[in-house]
Short mmCIF file of N, CA and C in Angstrom, two decimals:
data_model
loop_
_atom_site.label_atom_id
_atom_site.label_comp_id
_atom_site.label_asym_id
_atom_site.label_seq_id
_atom_site.Cartn_x
_atom_site.Cartn_y
_atom_site.Cartn_z
N MET A 1 1.27 -1.31 0.07
CA MET A 1 0.11 -0.03 0.08
C MET A 1 0.44 1.26 -0.68
N SER A 2 0.72 1.84 -0.59
CA SER A 2 1.38 3.32 -1.10
C SER A 2 0.94 4.62 -0.05
N ALA A 3 1.39 5.30 0.19
CA ALA A 3 1.40 6.34 1.08
C ALA A 3 1.23 6.92 0.47
N LEU A 4 -0.08 7.85 0.38
CA LEU A 4 0.33 9.12 -0.07
C LEU A 4 -0.04 10.81 1.11
N ARG A 5 0.41 11.16 0.51
CA ARG A 5 0.29 12.95 1.57
C ARG A 5 0.16 14.18 0.41
N MET A 6 -0.46 15.12 0.53
CA MET A 6 -1.10 16.15 0.79
C MET A 6 -0.02 17.05 0.08
N VAL A 7 0.13 17.92 -0.94
CA VAL A 7 1.85 18.94 -1.00
C VAL A 7 0.76 19.50 -1.55
N ARG A 8 1.16 21.06 -1.39
CA ARG A 8 0.32 22.54 -1.14
C ARG A 8 2.11 22.64 -2.84
N ALA A 9 0.91 23.50 -3.93
CA ALA A 9 0.85 23.92 -5.48
C ALA A 9 2.52 24.33 -4.72
N GLU A 10 2.56 25.65 -4.15
CA GLU A 10 3.44 26.82 -3.03
C GLU A 10 5.03 26.12 -2.91
N ASP A 11 4.48 25.27 -2.46
CA ASP A 11 5.87 23.25 -2.00
C ASP A 11 5.88 22.69 -3.68
N LEU A 12 5.02 22.66 -4.35
CA LEU A 12 5.37 22.11 -5.60
C LEU A 12 6.45 24.12 -6.65
N GLU A 13 6.00 24.54 -6.38
CA GLU A 13 6.29 25.58 -7.51
C GLU A 13 7.64 25.68 -6.65
N GLU A 14 8.14 26.28 -5.48
CA GLU A 14 9.38 26.32 -4.86
C GLU A 14 10.20 25.14 -5.24
N SER A 15 9.87 23.91 -5.11
CA SER A 15 11.07 22.74 -5.44
C SER A 15 11.22 22.97 -6.92
N ARG A 16 10.33 23.17 -7.91
CA ARG A 16 10.94 23.74 -8.82
C ARG A 16 12.03 24.68 -9.13
N LEU A 17 11.44 25.69 -8.81
CA LEU A 17 12.41 26.96 -8.67
C LEU A 17 13.40 26.20 -8.02
N ALA A 18 13.83 26.04 -6.90
CA ALA A 18 14.95 25.46 -6.76
C ALA A 18 15.35 25.06 -7.62
N GLU A 19 15.17 23.58 -8.55
CA GLU A 19 15.32 22.69 -9.72
C GLU A 19 15.97 23.42 -10.60
N VAL A 20 15.41 25.23 -10.63
CA VAL A 20 16.02 25.48 -12.25
C VAL A 20 16.99 27.02 -11.49
N ASP A 21 17.66 26.77 -10.40
CA ASP A 21 17.99 27.70 -9.28
C ASP A 21 19.74 26.52 -9.63
N GLN A 22 19.27 25.53 -9.43
CA GLN A 22 20.56 24.35 -9.51
C GLN A 22 20.78 24.10 -11.03
N GLU A 23 20.20 23.97 -11.67
CA GLU A 23 20.81 23.95 -12.81
C GLU A 23 21.46 24.51 -14.15
N PHE A 24 20.66 26.03 -13.00
CA PHE A 24 21.71 27.15 -13.86
C PHE A 24 22.82 27.55 -13.25
N MET A 25 23.23 27.05 -11.61
CA MET A 25 24.29 27.48 -11.09
C MET A 25 25.57 26.23 -12.30
N ASP A 26 25.10 25.20 -12.00
CA ASP A 26 26.04 24.27 -12.62
C ASP A 26 26.74 24.58 -13.61
N TYR A 27 25.35 25.10 -14.62
CA TYR A 27 26.17 25.24 -15.79
C TYR A 27 26.97 26.87 -15.97
N PHE A 28 26.39 27.56 -15.11
CA PHE A 28 26.53 28.90 -14.89
C PHE A 28 27.81 29.14 -14.48
N GLY A 29 27.64 28.73 -13.53
CA GLY A 29 28.98 29.21 -11.98
C GLY A 29 27.65 29.75 -11.72
N PRO A 30 27.36 30.10 -9.91
CA PRO A 30 27.41 30.40 -9.37
C PRO A 30 27.88 32.18 -9.07
N ASP A 31 28.02 32.89 -9.60
CA ASP A 31 28.18 34.91 -9.35
C ASP A 31 27.03 35.16 -11.01
N TRP A 32 26.65 35.47 -10.08
CA TRP A 32 24.86 35.27 -11.02
C TRP A 32 25.86 36.95 -12.35
N ALA A 33 27.04 37.27 -11.74
CA ALA A 33 27.45 38.90 -11.95
C ALA A 33 28.26 38.62 -13.33
N ARG A 34 28.55 37.07 -13.47
CA ARG A 34 29.74 37.01 -14.32
C ARG A 34 29.05 36.49 -15.74
N TRP A 35 27.52 36.32 -15.29
CA TRP A 35 26.85 35.76 -16.07
C TRP A 35 26.34 36.18 -17.39
N ARG A 36 26.76 35.65 -18.69
CA ARG A 36 26.95 36.63 -19.93
C ARG A 36 24.75 37.42 -19.88
N PRO A 37 25.03 38.54 -20.62
CA PRO A 37 23.10 38.99 -20.92
C PRO A 37 22.36 36.73 -21.11
N TRP A 38 22.93 36.52 -22.64
CA TRP A 38 21.98 35.86 -22.99
C TRP A 38 21.98 34.73 -21.73
N GLN A 39 22.75 34.49 -21.12
CA GLN A 39 22.47 33.07 -19.25
C GLN A 39 21.60 34.01 -18.74
N GLN A 40 21.37 34.83 -18.48
CA GLN A 40 20.29 35.76 -17.98
C GLN A 40 19.18 35.35 -17.98
N GLU A 41 19.08 36.07 -18.65
CA GLU A 41 17.83 36.66 -19.50
C GLU A 41 16.83 34.26 -20.00
N GLN A 42 18.61 34.17 -20.20
CA GLN A 42 17.94 31.99 -20.00
C GLN A 42 16.95 31.35 -18.91
N TYR A 43 17.78 31.85 -17.83
CA TYR A 43 17.41 32.15 -16.33
C TYR A 43 15.96 32.61 -15.78
N ILE A 44 15.63 33.83 -15.92
CA ILE A 44 15.13 34.28 -16.36
C ILE A 44 13.50 33.68 -16.72
N ALA A 45 13.86 33.13 -17.85
CA ALA A 45 12.60 32.78 -19.06
C ALA A 45 12.29 31.41 -18.18
N ALA A 46 13.24 30.36 -17.97
CA ALA A 46 13.25 29.78 -17.33
C ALA A 46 12.27 29.79 -15.24
N ILE A 47 11.60 31.06 -14.77
CA ILE A 47 12.16 30.81 -13.61
C ILE A 47 10.59 31.43 -14.29
N GLU A 48 10.49 32.62 -14.87
CA GLU A 48 9.25 32.67 -15.58
C GLU A 48 7.96 31.25 -15.65
N ARG A 49 8.39 30.93 -16.63
CA ARG A 49 8.01 29.54 -17.31
C ARG A 49 7.24 28.62 -15.91
N VAL A 50 8.25 28.33 -15.61
CA VAL A 50 8.05 27.81 -13.63
C VAL A 50 6.46 28.70 -13.24
N HIS A 51 6.76 30.39 -13.20
CA HIS A 51 5.55 30.89 -12.58
C HIS A 51 4.23 30.43 -13.32
N ALA A 52 4.20 30.36 -13.99
CA ALA A 52 3.03 30.85 -15.59
C ALA A 52 2.59 29.00 -15.21
N GLU A 53 2.95 28.20 -14.97
CA GLU A 53 2.85 26.83 -14.74
C GLU A 53 2.29 26.75 -13.14
N PHE A 54 2.89 27.65 -13.07
CA PHE A 54 2.00 27.37 -10.95
C PHE A 54 0.93 28.78 -10.82
N ALA A 55 0.70 29.41 -11.88
CA ALA A 55 -0.38 30.20 -11.90
C ALA A 55 -1.67 30.44 -12.14
N PRO A 56 -2.55 30.90 -11.24
CA PRO A 56 -3.55 30.11 -11.56
C PRO A 56 -4.08 30.36 -12.91
N GLN A 57 -5.07 29.27 -13.60
CA GLN A 57 -5.96 29.66 -14.47
C GLN A 57 -6.76 30.78 -14.68
N GLN A 58 -7.37 31.57 -15.63
CA GLN A 58 -8.11 32.34 -16.20
C GLN A 58 -9.02 32.20 -16.92
N ARG A 59 -9.93 31.82 -17.01
CA ARG A 59 -10.78 30.93 -17.59
C ARG A 59 -12.06 32.02 -17.91
N GLN A 60 -12.18 31.62 -19.89
CA GLN A 60 -12.97 32.83 -20.25
C GLN A 60 -14.54 32.50 -19.47
N VAL A 61 -15.60 33.28 -19.65
CA VAL A 61 -16.46 33.07 -18.99
C VAL A 61 -17.38 33.69 -20.53
N ALA A 62 -18.61 33.00 -21.44
CA ALA A 62 -19.26 33.35 -22.99
C ALA A 62 -19.93 34.47 -21.53
N ALA A 63 -19.94 35.32 -23.61
CA ALA A 63 -20.61 36.41 -23.10
C ALA A 63 -22.26 36.35 -23.32
#
């Protein structure tokens, strides 16, 4: 029997953001100031994608 555990969406988002941070630090190093502009842009885009994934969905209401 598997144990189910409730997980808040905020916890999942924070976990995914930490993964993105680690991935980029592994690739480009921990010193943000030394990253090239394109590296910073990729990082910011990755963070925005995570936030968008967990953002509340807007529903269209038929008029």
